[in-house]
Tab-separated table of C-alpha atoms in Angstrom:
chain	number	residue	atom	x	y	z
A	202	MET	CA	-3.868	4.691	34.949
A	203	GLU	CA	-0.569	2.154	35.223
A	204	ILE	CA	-0.998	-1.015	33.752
A	205	VAL	CA	1.323	-3.795	35.069
A	206	ASP	CA	3.315	-5.525	32.784
A	207	LEU	CA	1.341	-9.390	33.218
A	208	GLU	CA	-1.800	-7.215	32.356
A	209	LEU	CA	-0.616	-5.448	29.555
A	210	GLN	CA	0.800	-8.377	27.759
A	211	LEU	CA	-2.748	-9.924	28.073
A	212	ILE	CA	-4.987	-7.579	27.299
A	213	GLY	CA	-2.559	-6.961	24.199
A	214	ALA	CA	-2.622	-10.572	23.089
A	215	SER	CA	-6.247	-10.754	23.691
A	216	LEU	CA	-6.707	-7.958	21.447
A	217	ARG	CA	-4.367	-9.474	18.650
A	218	SER	CA	-6.317	-12.541	18.896
A	219	ILE	CA	-9.382	-11.190	18.209
A	220	ALA	CA	-8.047	-9.264	15.393
A	221	ASP	CA	-7.046	-12.670	14.012
A	222	GLU	CA	-10.363	-14.143	15.041
A	223	MET	CA	-12.517	-11.833	12.970
A	224	GLY	CA	-9.773	-12.099	10.478
A	225	ALA	CA	-10.845	-15.819	10.670
A	226	VAL	CA	-15.065	-15.534	10.682
A	227	LEU	CA	-14.691	-13.206	7.259
A	228	VAL	CA	-12.472	-15.533	5.266
A	229	ARG	CA	-14.558	-18.741	6.375
A	230	SER	CA	-17.952	-16.670	5.741
A	231	ALA	CA	-16.879	-15.515	2.637
A	232	PHE	CA	-18.644	-15.727	-0.610
A	233	SER	CA	-16.339	-15.592	-3.339
A	234	ALA	CA	-12.843	-16.761	-3.945
A	235	ASN	CA	-11.360	-13.845	-3.903
A	236	ILE	CA	-11.626	-13.651	0.027
A	237	LYS	CA	-12.697	-17.473	0.943
A	238	GLU	CA	-9.790	-18.802	-0.912
A	239	ARG	CA	-7.124	-16.014	-1.514
A	240	ARG	CA	-7.461	-14.023	1.608
A	241	ASP	CA	-7.252	-10.921	-0.264
A	242	CYS	CA	-8.827	-9.410	2.928
A	243	SER	CA	-7.920	-7.881	6.249
A	244	THR	CA	-8.996	-7.242	9.877
A	245	ALA	CA	-7.748	-4.219	12.707
A	246	LEU	CA	-8.751	-2.948	15.792
A	247	PHE	CA	-8.457	0.724	16.234
A	248	ASP	CA	-9.134	2.900	19.545
A	249	PRO	CA	-11.075	5.216	20.697
A	250	SER	CA	-8.952	8.042	19.312
A	251	GLY	CA	-8.525	6.155	15.871
A	252	ARG	CA	-5.415	4.700	16.372
A	253	MET	CA	-4.223	1.250	15.621
A	254	VAL	CA	-3.924	-1.152	17.996
A	255	ALA	CA	-3.526	-4.353	16.991
A	256	GLN	CA	-3.896	-5.876	13.446
A	257	ALA	CA	-4.128	-9.588	11.874
A	258	GLU	CA	-1.686	-10.124	9.615
A	259	HIS	CA	-2.862	-9.695	6.102
A	260	ILE	CA	-2.649	-7.320	2.999
A	261	PRO	CA	0.427	-4.929	4.158
A	262	VAL	CA	-1.590	-2.352	1.342
A	263	HIS	CA	-4.600	-2.309	3.161
A	264	LEU	CA	-3.729	-2.613	6.817
A	265	GLY	CA	-1.331	1.111	6.547
A	266	ALA	CA	-4.003	2.833	4.600
A	267	MET	CA	-6.649	1.495	7.312
A	268	PRO	CA	-6.243	4.677	9.734
A	269	ASP	CA	-7.339	6.929	7.166
A	270	ALA	CA	-10.600	5.398	6.466
A	271	VAL	CA	-11.048	5.217	10.338
A	272	ALA	CA	-10.067	8.846	10.357
A	273	ALA	CA	-12.783	9.449	7.493
A	274	VAL	CA	-15.834	7.895	9.479
A	275	ARG	CA	-15.171	9.057	12.948
A	276	ALA	CA	-15.713	12.595	11.518
A	277	HIS	CA	-18.908	11.359	10.585
A	278	ASP	CA	-19.604	11.282	14.523
A	279	PRO	CA	-20.886	7.203	14.624
A	280	GLY	CA	-22.715	6.004	16.913
A	281	PRO	CA	-22.701	2.438	18.566
A	282	ASP	CA	-24.803	0.352	16.665
A	283	ASP	CA	-23.842	2.103	13.055
A	284	VAL	CA	-21.908	0.766	10.198
A	285	TYR	CA	-20.407	2.316	7.848
A	286	ILE	CA	-19.151	1.674	4.734
A	287	LEU	CA	-16.962	3.169	1.961
A	288	ASN	CA	-14.403	2.634	-1.130
A	289	ASP	CA	-13.483	6.337	-2.222
A	290	PRO	CA	-9.659	6.728	-2.824
A	291	PHE	CA	-10.152	10.234	-1.814
A	292	ALA	CA	-12.025	9.619	1.293
A	293	GLY	CA	-10.101	6.931	3.298
A	294	GLY	CA	-9.776	3.996	0.812
A	295	THR	CA	-7.199	2.848	-1.522
A	296	HIS	CA	-8.851	1.102	-4.595
A	297	LEU	CA	-12.568	0.835	-5.635
A	298	PRO	CA	-12.593	-3.167	-5.114
A	299	ASP	CA	-11.698	-2.871	-1.605
A	300	ILE	CA	-14.791	-1.678	0.330
A	301	THR	CA	-14.329	-1.243	4.103
A	302	LEU	CA	-16.800	-1.453	7.081
A	303	VAL	CA	-15.891	1.010	10.149
A	304	THR	CA	-17.523	-0.159	13.399
A	305	ARG	CA	-17.561	0.912	16.831
A	306	THR	CA	-17.177	-1.088	19.909
A	307	PRO	CA	-16.647	-0.816	23.700
A	308	ALA	CA	-13.352	0.308	23.446
A	309	GLY	CA	-12.801	1.976	19.343
A	310	PHE	CA	-13.593	0.747	16.383
A	311	ALA	CA	-13.051	-2.541	13.957
A	312	VAL	CA	-12.264	-2.288	10.612
A	313	THR	CA	-12.498	-4.713	8.049
A	314	ARG	CA	-11.504	-4.331	4.292
A	315	ALA	CA	-11.636	-7.031	1.621
A	316	HIS	CA	-11.348	-6.451	-1.953
A	317	HIS	CA	-14.837	-7.471	-4.038
A	318	ALA	CA	-14.457	-9.331	-7.454
A	319	ASP	CA	-16.858	-6.924	-8.981
A	320	VAL	CA	-17.587	-3.165	-7.725
A	321	GLY	CA	-19.416	-2.332	-11.074
A	322	ALA	CA	-17.076	-0.796	-13.315
A	323	ILE	CA	-16.853	-0.967	-17.292
A	324	GLU	CA	-14.867	-4.153	-17.365
A	325	PRO	CA	-15.890	-7.440	-15.836
A	326	GLY	CA	-13.701	-7.730	-12.547
A	327	SER	CA	-13.836	-4.414	-11.798
A	328	LEU	CA	-9.714	-3.827	-12.315
A	329	PRO	CA	-9.548	-2.099	-16.379
A	330	ALA	CA	-6.545	-1.914	-17.620
A	331	GLY	CA	-7.386	1.767	-19.957
A	332	SER	CA	-9.480	3.212	-17.069
A	333	ARG	CA	-8.932	6.695	-17.307
A	334	ARG	CA	-11.885	8.549	-14.741
A	335	LEU	CA	-12.339	6.815	-11.002
A	336	GLU	CA	-16.140	6.620	-12.348
A	337	GLU	CA	-15.101	4.108	-14.734
A	338	GLU	CA	-13.532	1.986	-11.818
A	339	GLY	CA	-16.993	1.157	-10.299
A	340	VAL	CA	-19.719	2.311	-8.024
A	341	VAL	CA	-17.681	5.144	-5.524
A	342	ILE	CA	-18.659	4.873	-1.635
A	343	PRO	CA	-18.006	7.710	0.454
A	344	PRO	CA	-18.146	7.292	3.912
A	345	THR	CA	-21.954	6.439	4.157
A	346	LEU	CA	-24.449	4.789	7.073
A	347	LEU	CA	-25.396	0.637	6.176
A	348	ASP	CA	-28.189	-0.798	6.309
A	349	ASP	CA	-30.225	-2.997	4.574
A	350	ALA	CA	-31.513	-0.597	1.841
A	351	VAL	CA	-28.177	0.858	1.535
A	352	LEU	CA	-26.770	-2.339	0.952
A	353	ASP	CA	-29.427	-3.452	-1.524
A	354	GLU	CA	-28.665	-0.758	-3.506
A	355	LEU	CA	-25.389	-0.712	-3.643
A	356	VAL	CA	-24.893	-4.444	-4.679
A	357	SER	CA	-27.646	-4.070	-7.528
A	358	ARG	CA	-24.771	-1.630	-9.062
A	359	MET	CA	-22.283	-4.382	-9.186
A	360	ARG	CA	-22.167	-7.791	-11.200
A	361	ASN	CA	-22.718	-11.192	-9.308
A	362	PRO	CA	-25.274	-9.395	-6.444
A	363	ASP	CA	-25.727	-11.987	-4.648
A	364	GLU	CA	-21.781	-12.993	-4.520
A	365	ARG	CA	-21.173	-9.310	-3.336
A	366	ARG	CA	-23.912	-9.749	-0.683
A	367	GLY	CA	-22.864	-12.882	0.731
A	368	ASP	CA	-19.232	-11.076	1.424
A	369	LEU	CA	-20.247	-8.294	2.527
A	370	ARG	CA	-22.467	-9.976	5.066
A	371	ALA	CA	-19.212	-11.752	5.674
A	372	GLN	CA	-17.486	-8.377	6.536
A	373	LEU	CA	-20.244	-7.932	8.921
A	374	ALA	CA	-20.225	-10.914	10.726
A	375	ALA	CA	-16.795	-10.195	11.732
A	376	HIS	CA	-17.729	-7.148	13.286
A	377	ARG	CA	-20.010	-8.334	15.172
A	378	LEU	CA	-17.083	-11.023	16.570
A	379	ALA	CA	-15.451	-8.109	17.193
A	380	ALA	CA	-18.047	-5.828	19.348
A	381	GLY	CA	-18.855	-8.791	21.320
A	382	ARG	CA	-14.997	-10.100	22.172
A	383	VAL	CA	-14.084	-6.354	23.000
A	384	GLN	CA	-17.206	-6.603	24.935
A	385	GLU	CA	-15.932	-9.234	27.327
A	386	LEU	CA	-11.734	-8.126	27.219
A	387	CYS	CA	-13.761	-5.295	28.596
A	388	ASP	CA	-16.326	-7.077	31.391
A	389	ARG	CA	-12.961	-9.101	32.074
A	390	PHE	CA	-10.253	-6.140	32.812
A	391	GLY	CA	-12.694	-3.319	32.684
A	392	ALA	CA	-12.888	-0.797	29.817
A	393	ALA	CA	-10.730	2.077	31.445
A	394	ARG	CA	-8.118	-0.720	32.019
A	395	VAL	CA	-8.245	-2.033	28.489
A	396	GLU	CA	-8.287	2.107	27.106
A	397	ALA	CA	-5.117	2.412	29.365
A	398	ALA	CA	-3.201	-0.731	27.595
A	399	MET	CA	-4.071	0.212	24.102
A	400	ASP	CA	-2.201	3.835	24.737
A	401	GLU	CA	0.820	1.858	26.573
A	402	LEU	CA	0.629	-0.674	23.326
A	403	HIS	CA	0.809	2.160	21.059
A	404	ASP	CA	3.727	3.835	22.624
A	405	TYR	CA	5.772	0.489	23.234
A	406	SER	CA	5.597	0.011	19.486
A	407	GLU	CA	6.769	3.742	18.912
A	408	ARG	CA	9.497	3.423	21.194
A	409	ARG	CA	10.581	-0.102	19.554
A	410	VAL	CA	10.828	1.414	15.938
A	411	ARG	CA	12.405	4.713	17.018
A	412	ALA	CA	15.063	3.379	18.681
A	413	ALA	CA	15.524	0.786	15.974
A	414	ILE	CA	15.733	4.180	13.479
A	415	ALA	CA	18.526	5.723	15.764
A	416	ARG	CA	20.606	2.413	14.334
A	417	LEU	CA	20.742	3.332	11.267
A	418	PRO	CA	23.078	5.735	9.752
A	419	ASP	CA	22.119	9.641	9.325
A	420	GLY	CA	21.781	11.152	6.067
A	421	ARG	CA	20.029	11.461	2.946
A	422	TYR	CA	19.657	9.156	0.468
A	423	GLU	CA	18.037	9.312	-3.272
A	424	ALA	CA	16.774	6.579	-5.940
A	425	VAL	CA	14.145	6.658	-8.998
A	426	ASP	CA	12.787	3.571	-10.654
A	427	VAL	CA	9.653	3.930	-13.122
A	428	LEU	CA	6.440	2.822	-13.868
A	429	GLU	CA	5.160	0.791	-17.619
A	430	ALA	CA	2.292	3.202	-18.423
A	431	LEU	CA	-0.505	1.640	-21.114
A	432	ASP	CA	0.922	4.360	-23.615
A	433	GLY	CA	4.503	3.308	-23.700
A	434	ALA	CA	5.742	5.812	-21.526
A	435	GLU	CA	7.579	5.748	-18.451
A	436	LEU	CA	6.308	6.987	-15.703
A	437	ALA	CA	9.523	7.920	-12.873
A	438	ILE	CA	8.442	7.695	-8.480
A	439	ARG	CA	11.758	9.718	-6.857
A	440	ALA	CA	12.441	8.836	-3.651
A	441	ALA	CA	14.172	10.420	-0.865
A	442	VAL	CA	14.840	9.353	2.867
A	443	SER	CA	15.932	11.606	4.655
A	444	VAL	CA	17.071	10.125	8.691
A	445	GLN	CA	18.059	11.857	11.454
A	446	GLY	CA	18.459	10.508	14.795
A	447	GLU	CA	15.198	8.389	15.832
A	448	GLU	CA	13.139	9.990	12.965
A	449	LEU	CA	12.473	9.355	9.161
A	450	GLU	CA	11.334	10.910	5.806
A	451	ILE	CA	10.426	10.117	3.104
A	452	ASP	CA	9.628	12.441	0.346
A	453	PHE	CA	8.399	12.128	-3.725
A	454	GLU	CA	9.390	15.143	-4.675
A	455	GLY	CA	9.919	15.012	-8.503
A	456	THR	CA	7.617	12.492	-8.574
A	457	VAL	CA	6.473	12.531	-12.067
A	458	PRO	CA	2.602	14.249	-11.942
A	459	GLN	CA	-0.622	12.059	-12.438
A	460	HIS	CA	-1.266	10.785	-15.305
A	461	GLU	CA	-4.165	10.239	-17.847
A	462	GLY	CA	-4.241	5.929	-16.718
A	463	ASN	CA	-4.763	4.280	-13.696
A	464	LEU	CA	-1.142	4.167	-12.169
A	465	ASN	CA	-2.000	7.002	-9.478
A	466	CYS	CA	-2.461	6.522	-6.293
A	467	PRO	CA	-4.079	8.467	-2.923
A	468	LEU	CA	-1.413	9.353	-0.183
A	469	ALA	CA	-2.475	6.870	2.440
A	470	VAL	CA	-2.252	3.729	-0.064
A	471	THR	CA	2.277	5.894	-0.740
A	472	ARG	CA	2.286	6.123	2.822
A	473	SER	CA	1.423	2.585	3.793
A	474	ALA	CA	4.172	0.968	1.278
A	475	CYS	CA	6.592	3.198	3.121
A	476	TYR	CA	5.384	1.771	6.265
A	477	PHE	CA	6.400	-1.770	4.975
A	478	VAL	CA	9.775	-0.859	3.967
A	479	VAL	CA	10.602	0.600	7.352
A	480	ARG	CA	9.136	-2.312	9.177
A	481	CYS	CA	10.971	-4.760	7.239
A	482	LEU	CA	14.255	-2.657	7.710
A	483	THR	CA	14.074	-1.815	11.295
A	484	ASP	CA	12.326	-4.035	14.180
A	485	PRO	CA	10.110	-6.805	11.653
A	486	ASP	CA	8.835	-8.548	15.370
A	487	VAL	CA	7.497	-5.281	16.522
A	488	PRO	CA	3.670	-5.595	17.837
A	489	ALA	CA	1.722	-3.724	14.927
A	490	SER	CA	0.030	-0.496	15.902
A	491	GLY	CA	0.054	3.027	14.713
A	492	GLY	CA	2.781	3.838	17.060
A	493	ALA	CA	5.419	1.546	14.634
A	494	PHE	CA	4.582	4.787	11.911
A	495	ALA	CA	4.571	7.682	14.593
A	496	PRO	CA	8.304	8.376	13.512
A	497	VAL	CA	7.782	7.753	9.756
A	498	HIS	CA	6.992	11.228	7.595
A	499	VAL	CA	5.482	10.665	4.037
A	500	ARG	CA	5.442	13.448	1.932
A	501	ALA	CA	4.500	13.852	-1.786
A	502	PRO	CA	3.505	16.757	-3.275
A	503	GLU	CA	0.071	16.943	-4.291
A	504	SER	CA	-1.882	15.876	-7.549
A	505	CYS	CA	1.837	13.822	-8.464
A	506	LEU	CA	1.567	10.012	-9.081
A	507	VAL	CA	2.115	9.176	-5.225
A	508	ASN	CA	-0.795	11.466	-4.175
A	509	ALA	CA	-3.307	12.115	-6.892
A	510	ARG	CA	-6.326	14.186	-6.302
A	511	PRO	CA	-10.093	13.359	-8.062
A	512	PRO	CA	-10.985	12.072	-10.771
A	513	ALA	CA	-7.912	10.278	-11.081
A	514	ALA	CA	-8.092	6.585	-11.769
A	515	VAL	CA	-6.012	4.842	-9.441
A	516	ALA	CA	-7.095	1.221	-9.992
A	517	ALA	CA	-3.673	-0.225	-10.207
A	518	GLY	CA	-1.944	2.545	-8.411
A	519	ASN	CA	-2.717	0.377	-5.433
A	520	VAL	CA	-1.812	-2.881	-6.498
A	521	GLU	CA	0.950	-1.677	-8.335
A	522	THR	CA	2.227	1.662	-8.296
A	523	SER	CA	2.662	0.196	-4.257
A	524	SER	CA	4.904	-2.093	-5.418
A	525	ARG	CA	6.944	0.162	-7.217
A	526	ILE	CA	7.271	2.530	-4.469
A	527	VAL	CA	8.480	-0.246	-1.902
A	528	ASP	CA	11.353	-0.567	-4.669
A	529	VAL	CA	12.100	2.932	-4.050
A	530	VAL	CA	12.395	3.116	-0.856
A	531	PHE	CA	14.610	0.190	-0.670
A	532	ALA	CA	17.028	1.096	-3.381
A	533	THR	CA	16.808	4.144	-1.675
A	534	PHE	CA	18.286	2.243	1.931
A	535	GLY	CA	20.309	0.185	-0.266
A	536	GLN	CA	22.756	3.063	-0.626
A	537	ALA	CA	23.285	2.786	3.348
A	538	LEU	CA	22.396	-0.861	4.042
A	539	ASP	CA	22.478	-4.123	2.420
A	540	VAL	CA	18.470	-4.822	1.179
A	541	PRO	CA	17.477	-7.830	-1.208
A	542	ALA	CA	17.764	-7.424	-4.686
A	543	GLN	CA	14.874	-6.370	-5.996
A	544	GLY	CA	11.435	-9.057	-6.282
A	545	GLN	CA	8.976	-9.441	-8.979
A	546	GLY	CA	7.781	-6.421	-8.172
A	547	THR	CA	4.411	-6.433	-9.415
A	548	MET	CA	1.143	-8.280	-8.343
A	549	ASN	CA	0.707	-9.671	-11.994
A	550	ASN	CA	-3.647	-8.847	-11.790
A	551	LEU	CA	-5.640	-10.893	-14.317
A	552	THR	CA	-9.821	-10.848	-14.332
A	553	LEU	CA	-11.856	-13.253	-15.938
A	554	GLY	CA	-15.855	-12.002	-16.392
A	555	ASN	CA	-18.906	-11.416	-17.779
A	556	ASP	CA	-22.826	-11.272	-17.366
A	557	GLY	CA	-22.810	-14.582	-15.327
A	558	PHE	CA	-19.214	-14.600	-13.148
A	559	THR	CA	-16.324	-12.528	-12.561
A	560	TYR	CA	-13.188	-13.854	-10.610
A	561	TYR	CA	-9.964	-11.734	-10.355
A	562	GLU	CA	-6.414	-13.056	-9.118
A	563	THR	CA	-2.967	-12.171	-8.388
A	564	VAL	CA	-0.027	-14.370	-9.393
A	565	GLY	CA	3.133	-14.890	-7.258
A	566	GLY	CA	6.441	-14.628	-8.313
A	567	GLY	CA	10.383	-14.369	-7.778
A	568	GLN	CA	11.540	-12.543	-4.174
A	569	GLY	CA	15.042	-10.803	-4.802
A	570	ALA	CA	17.779	-12.644	-3.032
A	571	CYS	CA	18.981	-11.474	0.415
A	572	PRO	CA	22.932	-11.141	1.585
A	573	ASP	CA	22.386	-14.512	3.432
A	574	ALA	CA	20.015	-15.994	1.099
A	575	ASP	CA	18.178	-17.432	-2.068
A	576	GLY	CA	15.210	-15.657	-2.730
A	577	PRO	CA	11.906	-17.224	-2.548
A	578	SER	CA	10.490	-19.134	-5.415
A	579	GLY	CA	6.274	-18.600	-6.834
A	580	VAL	CA	5.655	-16.196	-3.458
A	581	HIS	CA	3.086	-13.240	-3.064
A	582	VAL	CA	5.602	-10.869	-2.495
A	583	ALA	CA	6.003	-6.837	-1.028
A	584	MET	CA	2.265	-5.128	-0.555
A	585	SER	CA	0.746	-8.842	-1.303
A	586	ASN	CA	0.301	-11.522	0.921
A	587	THR	CA	-2.535	-13.641	-0.681
A	588	LEU	CA	-2.945	-17.228	-1.501
A	589	SER	CA	-2.633	-18.719	-4.937
A	590	THR	CA	-6.380	-19.747	-5.702
A	591	PRO	CA	-6.613	-23.611	-5.427
A	592	THR	CA	-7.154	-25.404	-8.841
A	593	GLU	CA	-10.109	-27.375	-7.432
A	594	ALA	CA	-11.724	-24.263	-5.841
A	595	LEU	CA	-11.540	-22.541	-9.233
A	596	GLU	CA	-12.326	-25.503	-11.578
A	597	LEU	CA	-15.716	-25.921	-9.306
A	598	SER	CA	-16.508	-22.371	-9.212
A	599	TYR	CA	-15.690	-20.637	-12.487
A	600	PRO	CA	-15.781	-21.722	-16.473
A	601	VAL	CA	-11.973	-21.797	-15.872
A	602	CYS	CA	-9.522	-25.018	-16.524
A	603	VAL	CA	-5.971	-24.374	-14.806
A	604	GLU	CA	-3.946	-25.839	-17.676
A	605	ARG	CA	-0.972	-25.548	-16.371
A	606	HIS	CA	0.463	-23.669	-12.772
A	607	GLU	CA	3.954	-23.906	-11.946
A	608	LEU	CA	7.641	-22.636	-11.444
A	609	ARG	CA	9.260	-20.546	-14.545
A	610	VAL	CA	12.574	-22.180	-13.836
A	611	GLY	CA	15.555	-20.447	-14.286
A	612	SER	CA	13.912	-17.081	-14.531
A	613	GLY	CA	15.645	-15.968	-11.039
A	614	GLY	CA	18.850	-13.967	-11.476
A	615	GLY	CA	22.193	-15.581	-10.921
A	616	GLY	CA	24.415	-14.001	-7.911
A	617	SER	CA	26.664	-15.467	-4.934
A	618	ASN	CA	23.143	-16.147	-3.856
A	619	ARG	CA	20.030	-16.595	-6.501
A	620	GLY	CA	16.692	-14.710	-7.023
A	621	GLY	CA	13.354	-16.610	-6.577
A	622	ASP	CA	11.627	-17.890	-9.527
A	623	GLY	CA	8.381	-16.649	-11.526
A	624	VAL	CA	5.468	-18.895	-12.108
A	625	VAL	CA	3.725	-19.526	-15.444
A	626	ARG	CA	0.141	-19.326	-14.743
A	627	GLU	CA	-1.866	-20.863	-17.466
A	628	LEU	CA	-6.017	-20.885	-17.502
A	629	ARG	CA	-8.178	-21.994	-20.439
A	630	VAL	CA	-11.867	-20.145	-20.498
A	631	LEU	CA	-14.667	-22.308	-20.883
A	632	GLU	CA	-17.059	-19.880	-22.332
A	633	PRO	CA	-16.939	-16.266	-23.996
A	634	CYS	CA	-15.396	-13.423	-22.104
A	635	ARG	CA	-13.506	-10.519	-21.104
A	636	LEU	CA	-10.017	-10.517	-19.873
A	637	SER	CA	-8.123	-7.244	-18.425
A	638	LEU	CA	-4.251	-8.181	-17.405
A	639	VAL	CA	-2.448	-5.475	-15.264
A	640	GLY	CA	1.651	-5.531	-13.856
A	641	GLU	CA	4.525	-4.478	-14.290
A	642	ARG	CA	7.988	-5.046	-15.074
A	643	ARG	CA	6.958	-6.517	-18.584
A	644	ARG	CA	9.563	-4.032	-20.155
A	645	ARG	CA	12.071	-3.958	-17.160
A	646	ALA	CA	13.567	-6.800	-15.102
A	647	PRO	CA	13.780	-6.690	-11.529
A	648	GLN	CA	17.556	-5.760	-10.898
A	649	GLY	CA	20.130	-7.292	-8.813
A	650	ALA	CA	22.276	-6.438	-6.416
A	651	HIS	CA	25.445	-5.581	-5.447
A	652	GLY	CA	26.624	-7.386	-8.622
A	653	GLY	CA	23.771	-10.218	-9.380
A	654	ALA	CA	22.343	-10.303	-12.061
A	655	PRO	CA	18.670	-9.502	-12.992
A	656	GLY	CA	15.596	-11.700	-12.849
A	657	ALA	CA	13.565	-12.286	-16.186
A	658	PRO	CA	11.056	-10.086	-17.203
A	659	GLY	CA	7.061	-11.001	-17.122
A	660	ARG	CA	5.284	-12.167	-20.298
A	661	ASN	CA	1.899	-12.583	-21.193
A	662	LEU	CA	0.367	-14.776	-23.890
A	663	VAL	CA	-2.924	-15.839	-25.187
A	664	ASN	CA	-3.473	-18.673	-27.219
A	665	GLY	CA	0.695	-18.103	-27.357
A	666	GLU	CA	0.679	-14.859	-28.823
A	667	PRO	CA	1.957	-12.613	-27.069
A	668	VAL	CA	0.110	-9.359	-25.199
A	669	PRO	CA	1.326	-6.670	-23.462
A	670	GLY	CA	1.363	-5.943	-19.418
A	671	LYS	CA	-1.542	-3.864	-19.186
A	672	ALA	CA	-4.648	-5.017	-22.018
A	673	THR	CA	-7.907	-5.637	-21.903
A	674	LEU	CA	-9.230	-7.931	-24.848
A	675	ASP	CA	-12.562	-10.549	-25.293
A	676	LEU	CA	-11.895	-14.462	-24.727
A	677	GLU	CA	-13.599	-17.225	-26.501
A	678	ALA	CA	-14.467	-20.796	-24.943
A	679	GLY	CA	-11.613	-22.446	-25.745
A	680	ASP	CA	-9.097	-19.231	-25.383
A	681	VAL	CA	-6.070	-19.735	-23.562
A	682	VAL	CA	-4.294	-16.941	-21.005
A	683	ARG	CA	-0.810	-17.374	-20.043
A	684	VAL	CA	0.816	-15.531	-17.534
A	685	GLU	CA	4.867	-15.882	-16.743
A	686	THR	CA	5.846	-13.645	-13.399
A	687	PRO	CA	8.898	-11.995	-13.192
A	688	GLY	CA	11.968	-13.839	-11.518
A	689	GLY	CA	14.037	-11.570	-8.798
A	690	GLY	CA	17.367	-10.423	-9.146
A	691	GLY	CA	20.187	-12.078	-7.776
A	692	PHE	CA	22.696	-10.717	-4.846
A	693	GLY	CA	25.985	-10.742	-5.480
A	694	GLN	CA	28.994	-11.642	-8.402
A	695	VAL	CA	29.483	-15.188	-8.850
A	696	LYS	CA	32.420	-16.465	-7.749
A	697	ASN	CA	34.713	-19.044	-9.399
A	698	GLY	CA	32.101	-19.628	-11.736
A	699	HIS	CA	29.638	-20.310	-9.487
């Protein structure tokens, strides 16, 4: 069926608007600060064959991995009124706090993914620093038909069940919105024309990205970087990018095997990080759809760190390993193109909680400088795209006092363009609780590019005493947690002393 350009533009804009509105409903209906204030959630629409056709501009690590969740649900042949829930990283998920809902619409599928502040792990907040097996990180949900009884059973196994139920209902509200809006679109244009437009939107994105890849220099480029394991080991991630014509392959052969900690990640997360880099370097403004990923082929040996298999723990893989994959893949392209210096390369995960509350946040830092500009300061970079929890909202909802939230002035690396500065985030807890910190770039600083200086590495302190980048410990009322996030690397050598 042929779709005229004006009609295609109208349907495409409508689909993107529906995805955006789904996100607005989810954020405004949520109970937890992590979703309502930080907006740690994502929404998207898929066509009947399970291809992404529209997404809201939310969390990169969520969006690139969503097709695996849709594929896992489609295998169960869902009915028109069915709601499926999942978080299993080895069956379409990312890590356990990210709970995904998938429903049918009159022309495909609607998907929401939201990071829940607790899913019943061995530690409050469900991001333990020392987990070794998946079941230690929370309730594992394979693709499951969701009804009231299942919802009640699931939240009963998590801390703060009323908050969990409220956030899941907010996701359900977004799905009801999607079904109604897609039906309105089909009533206006006809379901057949909407689906034909979805095909063309997918193909259009693919054509644009293929054309952009064709402008890259053909060749094979390699790079390696490391993660800082809890036991002090350094875990190497190796990537080789091969560009040939209008396609490229990213191969992680040589990456270390999956390990006994939680820096492992499923292949879906690895793909998501690779797609993010390719989109940044080829056609950042291309309409976001699965077509933009079609020319990109990602390979990784089974049971390696970036293609882990059960029962591997993965809590930090989704947040920290994904960030390092971005660094490594950018570094490969840096042999052929000017790419930014390294940013903070971490999400600086901080969780607090006890039987009465759970709170989770990531903390922004410095981004690397570019060839033509300084790096931005105090931002959530790469695979995160969240906001910071406002002080008023945090102190109103939790027994926590924000003592300090400011830029870490001077932490960005020097150069002809300076790296962005990190952040100082200092919280005082008002009742006994558990603290978990999961961060990177504490031992190895973000590197500069083309002679630029590295940014300052990150640092964690409790009551003024240093603690490792990954730690879980008890806090008493009045204890102060301080996170100093890394600065970005500088770009280019300083000239004439300036």
